[in-house]
Amino acid sequence: MATDERGHVVVSTALVAPITALEFMGEDYLLTAEGPVLSVYSLHAQPKLCGSLSVLQNYRIHGLRPRPLSDCGAEKHHDGALSGVWDEGAELAVFGGKGLRLATLTVQSGALQLSGPLMELPDWLLDAQWLGERPSSLLGVVLAHNTALLLEAKSGSIVCLRSCQEVCLLYSGLLIGSLWDSAVLVGGTVFNQLVLWRPGTGTQDRPASVERRLLGHSGVIFSLAYQPQAGLLASASDDRSVRVWSVGALGGAGGCGGGQLETACQRVLYGHQARVFCVRLAQTGVFSAGEDGACVVWGEDGRVERRFKGHRAGGVRALAVSEKQSWVATGGADGGVRVWRASRGQGEVESPSREDGEVVEGVVDLEFRGEGSPKAVCLVEGGTGAGGEEVEEVGVLVCTDRGRVYLRQGQDWRCVWEGDSDFQSYCVMEAVSVRGRGCVCAVGNLSGRVCVFSLAHPERSVVLSAGAGKVHSLQWVWPGRGQDVCLLASGAEGRVYRWQVGVNDADEEEVGVTLTFRQLRPFLLPPCAKRWLTAAITLAHANSTREDSLSRDSGVWVCGDRRGSLLLYHEQQTSGEKRSGVREWRGPGKQTTDDSNDSDEITEEPEEIKIPGKETGDAGERGHDAGKDPLEPACVLFGLHGKQGVTSVYERDGVCYSTGRDGYVRLLLVRGDALTVQRAQRAAKGMEWLERVFFLQERVEGGDSIEETGSVEDGEGEEGGMEGVNRGREGGRHAEGRVPAEARFALVGFRASSFVVWDPLRQETLLSVPCGGGHRSWGYRLPPRPLSERDAHTHCAGGGLLVFIKQGAVLARYPPTSYAGSVAMAAGQTLREGLHGRGVGCVCRLGALGRWQVLATGGEDTCVSVLAVHSQTGALRVLSVITDHISSVRALTALRRDGVHSSSSSSSPSDISCLLFSAGGRAQLQCYRLLIGWDGEGGQPTCQVSQIASHRLDEQWERKKNRHKTVKMDPETRYMSVCVVHDGPNRVLLALACSDGAVRLVGVSEQAAKVELLWECHYHQRCVLSVAAHRLQSPSAQWCVLVLSAATDGRVCVWDWTSVLALDGGQSWEGPTAPCLTVSVHQSGVNSLSVWEEPGAGSERECLLSLATGGDDGQLSVLLLKATFPQCQPEGAPLVSLLLLSHWSEPLAHAAPLTALQVIDGSLIVSASPDQRVCVWSVGRDGSAGLRRLATAFTHTADGAGLQVWPRGREGAGAWAALGGQGLQLFRITPRGHDEEIDGQRDADSKKLQERLKVAFTTNGTLE
């Protein structure tokens, strides 16, 4: 794990690396491997981690072979009790690289223990299989040079070693059989062939011959699988194909096929978009996974039956199928582990339809037979049957062009409401479900009439008036727990009429429910061409922090219109204030307002009185006199979502989420009369039409409430568009001292002609249904989650029921499992969250929350992740993922803003507030404000992200005057490094190292939310790789700013940027044209710079600076510079002069390019390299001691590129180091003997871990 050299110890405390091996133990346990760490998960009711153990030291685990500890076999158990074989535990053979080790798993305690030393072989291990029955400990091992080894695993002694006549390198190998003498080795060679031979037929002097050869692949073969019952062999290749071969019985008496020498390739399966890494064979079919991140289930006809995608990027590296084919597990390059239901559950539709290679399960015609053509459809919960009985199942509600509303529950359609001639040809319909009270439906027409009725008693309908013109849209909004639902009708001239609708139990003399109405002041929308409402949400807690100060009319409304604007409305605050136009409807002609005066003052709280229905044959129509004084918006964000309109607004924990047809979801906060945008998040490519968000962490609220998490229905409105309903309230007030966290959500929308559910965090399509596009009415309802899954991190957003209208038919897509089944597991359960699927290029520490270290990482997947790592347990939580970059993220830097919490008034002093700057490809710079604190419930860290500004060089060039006279910047310019030069009162100044040979200075203004390019210089004429800044103070208390830059020519330049301190806001800068000092340090590129001032060195007017550099030549260099402040400084002369005093270097500090280094306290240097080593160096305070290696640790993070180091706390306690590459690893660096108890415990724990046993033989396959 670590190497102690001269007094320092480097220990790994947390690791996120690609998952390289998976194996099921029956149906109840899953073994996973990342790097050298073996973990076991229990798959009972709620999957959880049972234990972890580092097994292979410096080797990465590539294979796991368990066998039961008990002597009983599966044949001794009755059917269905196969998992009982593993009740006691398992003995594990763990192998990878050149290492092999035994471990023991005890199921009852979940403990993993090492059973012997690490056995190191001279060749790479491709496969290992247990041979013989217990208590035999023989292992058959396949080696990379087409060699087989029979090994006594417990002693590490070689029993037999056999080689093949065809000496070649294998990419994959598989040993088939339970006895060495009859076992068959299948090898995938570098020549794209499969060779079959028997190790038992050869001798030490005479290699075994190849008995069968399978040809057909055009690429190397990565994985092999064999199904003995069917006699099938499967191979996965670099050529993106999976081939299934009919080979007959292999091993045993059948040998290499029992005489079936003419092997036919039964099927060639093409369905992956990249290389196929893994293949598994089961009795139910073929499973494969590859670099495209998809796990594909193939049918017997060779077509794609199901496709699982759940990893962020980089592909799937490991695949496992349980013994009964109930579970499929995938492990990704992002370090995540997902499990899926492989077998179909009871009630699942078995007839999928396919389009463009995508699988769409259970799209069926509901066979609507009502009068007229269906125009609007929605899903409702509960209702009554034809005989008046209560029905709990989900129903489909359809409104036709004949003004009729039909309900489908079960298999039958029935008409529940019929309107008069005014409701024909055009109508809009929306419905809302009230828990325990059934469903209420509203229908609007061209003449401004809105008919409201309960599905339980449609004969008691009430007609409301929404002006004299067309009703453009209807919205149901739930203000909160214990309050009545609100109905909003968008009428002519931009007026939005509102009513509070009470759904109450009927009196004793009547049966069912009755409706009460109370009209509120209408809203007035801003003048525009498309002036009607499309979304609304009420925030009853926004104006007050005291529960008892809220009246029935208090609160804030956030609305969206068809023009794409977001609007903020304030209600009246006190019940005694004069509010014109607020009326309480009691019955025909009965109102609580006094029409004799103009004040329309509200009287005391009225008693709720039912409204009679069609007792006289006519619906009681209610007037709209309350609309003469509408409320105007307090804040308007005009056209925020473009010209196509806002589609939904939701709120969770004080944060509003709005979606539109511009392809963005925006996060907003309400502060007084202002509605401010925190950030904008782009959906998937091509998904321009967003409809709503689904929150994946369910909020359970007691009492009578609206089914806000169950459904979303959209009706056809103007221009065939969809007008949102059920924009229910999704959250409430957050606790004092709690940071409002961004909710985990999925996006619902349309991509081309398909209905899509998209997970923005995992960049994953959860559901795709070809429906014809967004210009239609549709409804989507999430399945209920079983109680055992209430605490699951992700809801099954893609496993819901979808209904839509297409070509005059009502169609439905049913979920892949019945509602009674485990829906979350059917769509994939996350056992371990992944990080970046591709390489992590930069790491930046933001601060600490208790024992949680908060980091920001940027990767090649264009994402910036904010995560918290527990320094003791190694647990990792992804707090937020930012996806605003269009290319890879190359550099990160942060600036603390402690004590300034503009985004939340409830933050505590222990919270972390900072500005985060990210830079990368396409010359893109992003600035965010982060507020990181506690969630106030489970003591877990949360993060709130506010987008400040964005900048791209090509956009800067487009805004230039006379740009046709200038040369356009290279569109492929990348920002390679970034550092903070000066934190001024008006803006932050940043230095950027650019790939086009320029060093640039930009200013970021948080108040103005603007980034400006202030200066650029192309002195280097080569790609600038790194930049750093340092401030010196002269004896006269003047500050001097030095900026260091380094390029691919190996030179380091020092620039005097002192004059930037005098820059005012909005002012450009005329910087120097050449550096004040240039030093040639490396033979090639300088990847990293670090500069610090030597404390106590120099004289009154002199100081010493140390500079550490690391380059592509693997060299580590330390330079000592003397900075002199002149006593008499002429006007315009430099404030400081620099002189190089000495230069020390370690030519072979690493065996590969030194990609990152950091300095601790001016005395320790930590360096990292793709050679997978982290080194700690000592450097003297004045440089006189030179460089001395203190410690070296092996890291399982390949291609290390980003490094961040910070002290552990008190002086001399050591440091923390976070390394990013193909994964992320956290190290603890401590001086030897600093913590004697910890050192002693670590030595005792690692003594057995570091035991090694050399298993030696010659390269020609003979024993030494």
Short mmCIF file of C-alpha atoms in Angstrom, two decimals, residues 390-681:
data_model
loop_
_atom_site.label_atom_id
_atom_site.label_comp_id
_atom_site.label_asym_id
_atom_site.label_seq_id
_atom_site.Cartn_x
_atom_site.Cartn_y
_atom_site.Cartn_z
CA GLU A 390 -64.67 3.31 -5.44
CA VAL A 391 -61.81 2.38 -7.79
CA GLU A 392 -58.16 2.85 -6.74
CA GLU A 393 -56.32 2.02 -9.94
CA VAL A 394 -54.89 4.61 -12.32
CA GLY A 395 -57.42 5.83 -14.86
CA VAL A 396 -57.15 7.48 -18.25
CA LEU A 397 -59.25 10.60 -18.81
CA VAL A 398 -59.95 11.73 -22.39
CA CYS A 399 -61.76 14.81 -23.68
CA THR A 400 -63.05 14.77 -27.26
CA ASP A 401 -63.92 17.44 -29.82
CA ARG A 402 -67.59 16.77 -29.10
CA GLY A 403 -67.27 18.17 -25.61
CA ARG A 404 -67.39 14.81 -23.85
CA VAL A 405 -65.07 13.43 -21.14
CA TYR A 406 -64.47 9.68 -21.01
CA LEU A 407 -62.82 7.66 -18.25
CA ARG A 408 -61.05 4.33 -18.68
CA GLN A 409 -60.53 2.18 -15.61
CA GLY A 410 -59.87 -1.46 -16.22
CA GLN A 411 -60.71 -2.33 -19.82
CA ASP A 412 -63.86 -0.27 -20.35
CA TRP A 413 -64.48 3.31 -21.45
CA ARG A 414 -67.46 5.27 -20.10
CA CYS A 415 -68.67 8.83 -20.53
CA VAL A 416 -68.50 10.74 -17.24
CA TRP A 417 -69.39 14.24 -18.43
CA GLU A 418 -71.03 15.81 -21.45
CA GLY A 419 -70.87 19.53 -22.15
CA ASP A 420 -73.20 21.71 -24.17
CA SER A 421 -72.52 23.04 -27.66
CA ASP A 422 -70.07 25.67 -26.33
CA PHE A 423 -67.64 22.91 -25.35
CA GLN A 424 -67.54 21.32 -28.78
CA SER A 425 -64.79 21.80 -31.38
CA TYR A 426 -62.42 23.35 -28.79
CA CYS A 427 -61.77 22.66 -25.13
CA VAL A 428 -58.86 22.38 -22.72
CA MET A 429 -58.96 19.88 -19.86
CA GLU A 430 -56.90 19.40 -16.72
CA ALA A 431 -57.46 17.13 -13.74
CA VAL A 432 -56.05 16.88 -10.23
CA SER A 433 -56.14 14.02 -7.72
CA VAL A 434 -56.82 14.83 -4.07
CA ARG A 435 -55.80 12.10 -1.65
CA GLY A 436 -58.81 10.48 -0.08
CA ARG A 437 -61.24 12.69 -2.05
CA GLY A 438 -60.94 11.41 -5.60
CA CYS A 439 -60.28 13.39 -8.74
CA VAL A 440 -61.50 16.84 -9.82
CA CYS A 441 -61.60 17.81 -13.49
CA ALA A 442 -61.81 21.23 -15.16
CA VAL A 443 -62.76 21.88 -18.79
CA GLY A 444 -62.53 25.27 -20.53
CA ASN A 445 -63.93 26.49 -23.84
CA LEU A 446 -63.84 29.34 -26.37
CA SER A 447 -66.37 31.53 -24.57
CA GLY A 448 -64.49 31.80 -21.28
CA ARG A 449 -66.51 29.18 -19.40
CA VAL A 450 -64.78 26.68 -17.12
CA CYS A 451 -66.71 23.65 -15.95
CA VAL A 452 -65.43 22.00 -12.77
CA PHE A 453 -66.68 18.64 -11.53
CA SER A 454 -65.68 15.67 -9.42
CA LEU A 455 -65.32 12.35 -11.21
CA ALA A 456 -67.20 10.75 -8.33
CA HIS A 457 -70.21 13.06 -8.89
CA PRO A 458 -69.99 14.70 -12.32
CA GLU A 459 -73.64 15.67 -12.10
CA ARG A 460 -72.67 18.30 -9.47
CA SER A 461 -70.64 20.30 -11.96
CA VAL A 462 -70.13 24.05 -11.53
CA VAL A 463 -69.49 26.49 -14.36
CA LEU A 464 -67.08 29.36 -13.65
CA SER A 465 -66.46 32.37 -15.83
CA ALA A 466 -62.95 33.35 -16.94
CA GLY A 467 -63.77 36.45 -18.94
CA ALA A 468 -65.47 36.78 -22.28
CA GLY A 469 -62.82 35.27 -24.49
CA LYS A 470 -61.03 32.03 -25.09
CA VAL A 471 -59.66 29.94 -22.22
CA HIS A 472 -56.11 29.33 -23.38
CA SER A 473 -54.97 27.06 -20.57
CA LEU A 474 -55.88 25.64 -17.18
CA GLN A 475 -53.57 24.96 -14.24
CA TRP A 476 -54.10 23.14 -10.95
CA VAL A 477 -51.73 24.30 -8.20
CA TRP A 478 -51.48 22.96 -4.66
CA PRO A 479 -50.36 25.73 -2.24
CA GLY A 480 -49.24 23.34 0.50
CA ARG A 481 -50.24 20.94 3.21
CA GLY A 482 -53.61 21.70 4.79
CA GLN A 483 -54.68 24.13 2.04
CA ASP A 484 -57.17 23.89 -0.79
CA VAL A 485 -56.07 23.37 -4.33
CA CYS A 486 -56.05 26.40 -6.66
CA LEU A 487 -57.44 26.50 -10.18
CA LEU A 488 -55.96 28.99 -12.64
CA ALA A 489 -57.63 29.78 -15.97
CA SER A 490 -55.75 31.89 -18.53
CA GLY A 491 -58.26 33.99 -20.44
CA ALA A 492 -58.28 36.85 -22.88
CA GLU A 493 -56.15 40.00 -22.62
CA GLY A 494 -53.57 38.29 -20.43
CA ARG A 495 -55.83 37.82 -17.39
CA VAL A 496 -55.35 34.71 -15.28
CA TYR A 497 -58.43 33.98 -13.15
CA ARG A 498 -57.95 32.09 -9.90
CA TRP A 499 -60.14 30.11 -7.54
CA GLN A 500 -59.49 28.16 -4.37
CA VAL A 501 -61.34 24.89 -4.75
CA GLY A 502 -62.24 22.95 -1.62
CA VAL A 503 -63.00 19.24 -1.92
CA ASN A 504 -64.98 18.30 1.17
CA ASP A 505 -67.08 15.44 2.45
CA ALA A 506 -70.75 15.87 1.74
CA ASP A 507 -73.36 16.44 4.41
CA GLU A 508 -75.18 13.58 6.04
CA GLU A 509 -78.09 13.82 3.62
CA GLU A 510 -75.79 13.47 0.59
CA VAL A 511 -73.15 10.99 -0.53
CA GLY A 512 -69.63 11.66 -1.77
CA VAL A 513 -67.85 15.01 -1.92
CA THR A 514 -68.86 18.58 -2.62
CA LEU A 515 -66.87 21.45 -4.06
CA THR A 516 -66.52 24.96 -2.60
CA PHE A 517 -65.04 27.86 -4.53
CA ARG A 518 -63.38 31.07 -3.42
CA GLN A 519 -62.30 33.48 -6.12
CA LEU A 520 -58.95 35.27 -5.76
CA ARG A 521 -57.58 38.33 -7.46
CA PRO A 522 -56.48 37.49 -11.00
CA PHE A 523 -53.00 37.90 -12.40
CA LEU A 524 -52.19 40.19 -15.30
CA LEU A 525 -49.55 38.91 -17.72
CA PRO A 526 -47.16 41.34 -19.46
CA PRO A 527 -48.15 42.39 -23.00
CA CYS A 528 -46.76 40.06 -25.65
CA ALA A 529 -47.90 38.12 -28.71
CA LYS A 530 -48.53 34.83 -26.89
CA ARG A 531 -50.14 36.08 -23.73
CA TRP A 532 -51.28 33.13 -21.71
CA LEU A 533 -50.12 31.12 -18.72
CA THR A 534 -48.30 27.80 -19.09
CA ALA A 535 -46.96 27.04 -15.58
CA ALA A 536 -47.41 28.22 -12.00
CA ILE A 537 -46.18 27.46 -8.49
CA THR A 538 -46.95 29.06 -5.15
CA LEU A 539 -44.32 29.61 -2.46
CA ALA A 540 -46.31 30.21 0.70
CA HIS A 541 -43.17 30.45 2.86
CA ALA A 542 -41.32 33.07 0.85
CA ASN A 543 -42.62 36.16 2.63
CA SER A 544 -42.41 35.07 6.26
CA THR A 545 -40.47 32.83 8.55
CA ARG A 546 -43.27 32.47 11.12
CA GLU A 547 -45.94 29.85 10.51
CA ASP A 548 -48.64 31.80 12.38
CA SER A 549 -48.13 34.94 10.29
CA LEU A 550 -49.30 33.30 7.10
CA SER A 551 -52.88 34.00 6.11
CA ARG A 552 -54.77 32.11 3.49
CA ASP A 553 -53.82 34.64 0.85
CA SER A 554 -50.16 35.15 1.75
CA GLY A 555 -47.29 33.86 -0.32
CA VAL A 556 -45.49 34.30 -3.58
CA TRP A 557 -46.38 32.93 -7.01
CA VAL A 558 -43.84 32.09 -9.70
CA CYS A 559 -45.46 31.71 -13.11
CA GLY A 560 -44.36 31.03 -16.67
CA ASP A 561 -46.00 32.16 -19.88
CA ARG A 562 -46.05 31.09 -23.52
CA ARG A 563 -43.55 33.83 -24.42
CA GLY A 564 -40.87 32.13 -22.30
CA SER A 565 -40.94 34.63 -19.43
CA LEU A 566 -40.90 33.92 -15.72
CA LEU A 567 -43.09 36.15 -13.55
CA LEU A 568 -43.14 36.82 -9.81
CA TYR A 569 -46.39 37.81 -8.09
CA HIS A 570 -46.96 38.83 -4.45
CA GLU A 571 -50.22 38.14 -2.65
CA GLN A 572 -51.81 40.43 -0.02
CA GLN A 573 -50.33 39.83 3.41
CA THR A 574 -52.95 40.69 6.01
CA SER A 575 -56.59 39.71 6.19
CA GLY A 576 -57.60 43.29 7.12
CA GLU A 577 -56.06 44.88 4.01
CA LYS A 578 -58.44 45.98 1.28
CA ARG A 579 -58.21 43.53 -1.59
CA SER A 580 -60.54 44.20 -4.46
CA GLY A 581 -61.99 41.27 -6.26
CA VAL A 582 -61.49 38.49 -3.69
CA ARG A 583 -64.70 36.56 -3.32
CA GLU A 584 -65.90 33.43 -1.58
CA TRP A 585 -68.41 31.46 -3.57
CA ARG A 586 -71.15 29.75 -1.51
CA GLY A 587 -73.96 29.10 -3.91
CA PRO A 588 -76.04 30.59 -6.66
CA GLY A 589 -76.09 34.34 -6.11
CA LYS A 590 -74.51 34.11 -2.63
CA GLN A 591 -71.27 36.05 -2.12
CA THR A 592 -69.40 37.27 0.92
CA THR A 593 -68.54 40.64 -0.63
CA ASP A 594 -70.68 43.71 -0.41
CA ASP A 595 -71.45 44.88 -3.94
CA SER A 596 -72.85 48.21 -2.67
CA ASN A 597 -69.39 49.72 -2.29
CA ASP A 598 -66.20 49.75 -4.34
CA SER A 599 -63.89 48.49 -1.62
CA ASP A 600 -64.88 44.81 -1.91
CA GLU A 601 -63.52 44.29 1.59
CA ILE A 602 -63.41 40.67 2.67
CA THR A 603 -65.60 39.80 5.61
CA GLU A 604 -64.75 37.30 8.30
CA GLU A 605 -63.70 33.80 7.36
CA PRO A 606 -66.80 32.20 5.84
CA GLU A 607 -68.04 28.77 6.65
CA GLU A 608 -67.67 26.24 3.88
CA ILE A 609 -71.01 25.64 2.19
CA LYS A 610 -71.50 23.09 -0.55
CA ILE A 611 -72.46 24.17 -4.06
CA PRO A 612 -75.49 22.42 -5.50
CA GLY A 613 -75.18 20.86 -8.89
CA LYS A 614 -77.65 20.27 -11.65
CA GLU A 615 -80.65 20.20 -9.35
CA THR A 616 -82.58 22.49 -11.74
CA GLY A 617 -80.97 21.14 -14.88
CA ASP A 618 -78.52 24.05 -15.29
CA ALA A 619 -75.02 24.43 -13.88
CA GLY A 620 -74.60 27.28 -11.46
CA GLU A 621 -72.45 29.82 -13.28
CA ARG A 622 -70.28 32.12 -11.22
CA GLY A 623 -69.39 35.64 -12.34
CA HIS A 624 -65.95 37.23 -12.53
CA ASP A 625 -66.46 40.64 -10.95
CA ALA A 626 -63.37 39.93 -8.86
CA GLY A 627 -61.16 40.51 -11.88
CA LYS A 628 -61.41 44.27 -12.10
CA ASP A 629 -58.17 44.89 -10.12
CA PRO A 630 -55.66 42.25 -11.21
CA LEU A 631 -52.26 41.71 -9.62
CA GLU A 632 -49.32 42.79 -11.74
CA PRO A 633 -45.95 41.01 -11.61
CA ALA A 634 -43.33 42.30 -9.18
CA CYS A 635 -40.51 40.87 -11.30
CA VAL A 636 -40.37 39.76 -14.94
CA LEU A 637 -37.58 37.73 -16.51
CA PHE A 638 -38.66 38.35 -20.07
CA GLY A 639 -38.00 35.58 -22.60
CA LEU A 640 -35.80 33.64 -20.19
CA HIS A 641 -36.69 30.35 -21.90
CA GLY A 642 -36.74 31.73 -25.43
CA LYS A 643 -39.78 32.35 -27.61
CA GLN A 644 -41.25 28.84 -27.36
CA GLY A 645 -42.49 29.16 -23.80
CA VAL A 646 -42.06 27.97 -20.23
CA THR A 647 -43.41 24.45 -19.71
CA SER A 648 -43.17 23.91 -15.94
CA VAL A 649 -42.15 25.48 -12.66
CA TYR A 650 -41.44 23.47 -9.51
CA GLU A 651 -39.97 24.18 -6.09
CA ARG A 652 -37.94 22.05 -3.73
CA ASP A 653 -36.27 23.28 -0.54
CA GLY A 654 -36.57 26.94 -1.49
CA VAL A 655 -35.07 26.45 -4.98
CA CYS A 656 -37.30 26.88 -8.03
CA TYR A 657 -36.81 24.76 -11.15
CA SER A 658 -38.18 25.94 -14.49
CA THR A 659 -38.13 24.16 -17.84
CA GLY A 660 -38.86 25.35 -21.35
CA ARG A 661 -38.70 24.50 -24.99
CA ASP A 662 -35.20 25.97 -25.23
CA GLY A 663 -33.65 22.76 -23.84
CA TYR A 664 -32.66 24.25 -20.46
CA VAL A 665 -33.68 23.74 -16.87
CA ARG A 666 -33.01 26.81 -14.76
CA LEU A 667 -32.56 26.99 -11.01
CA LEU A 668 -33.86 30.17 -9.39
CA LEU A 669 -34.18 31.76 -5.96
CA VAL A 670 -36.77 34.27 -4.74
CA ARG A 671 -35.31 37.12 -2.70
CA GLY A 672 -37.93 39.70 -1.82
CA ASP A 673 -39.20 41.20 -5.06
CA ALA A 674 -36.40 39.68 -7.14
CA LEU A 675 -36.31 36.40 -9.00
CA THR A 676 -32.67 35.50 -9.63
CA VAL A 677 -31.26 32.73 -11.80
CA GLN A 678 -28.75 30.57 -9.97
CA ARG A 679 -27.68 28.44 -12.91
CA ALA A 680 -28.88 26.98 -16.19
CA GLN A 681 -28.38 23.32 -17.03
#
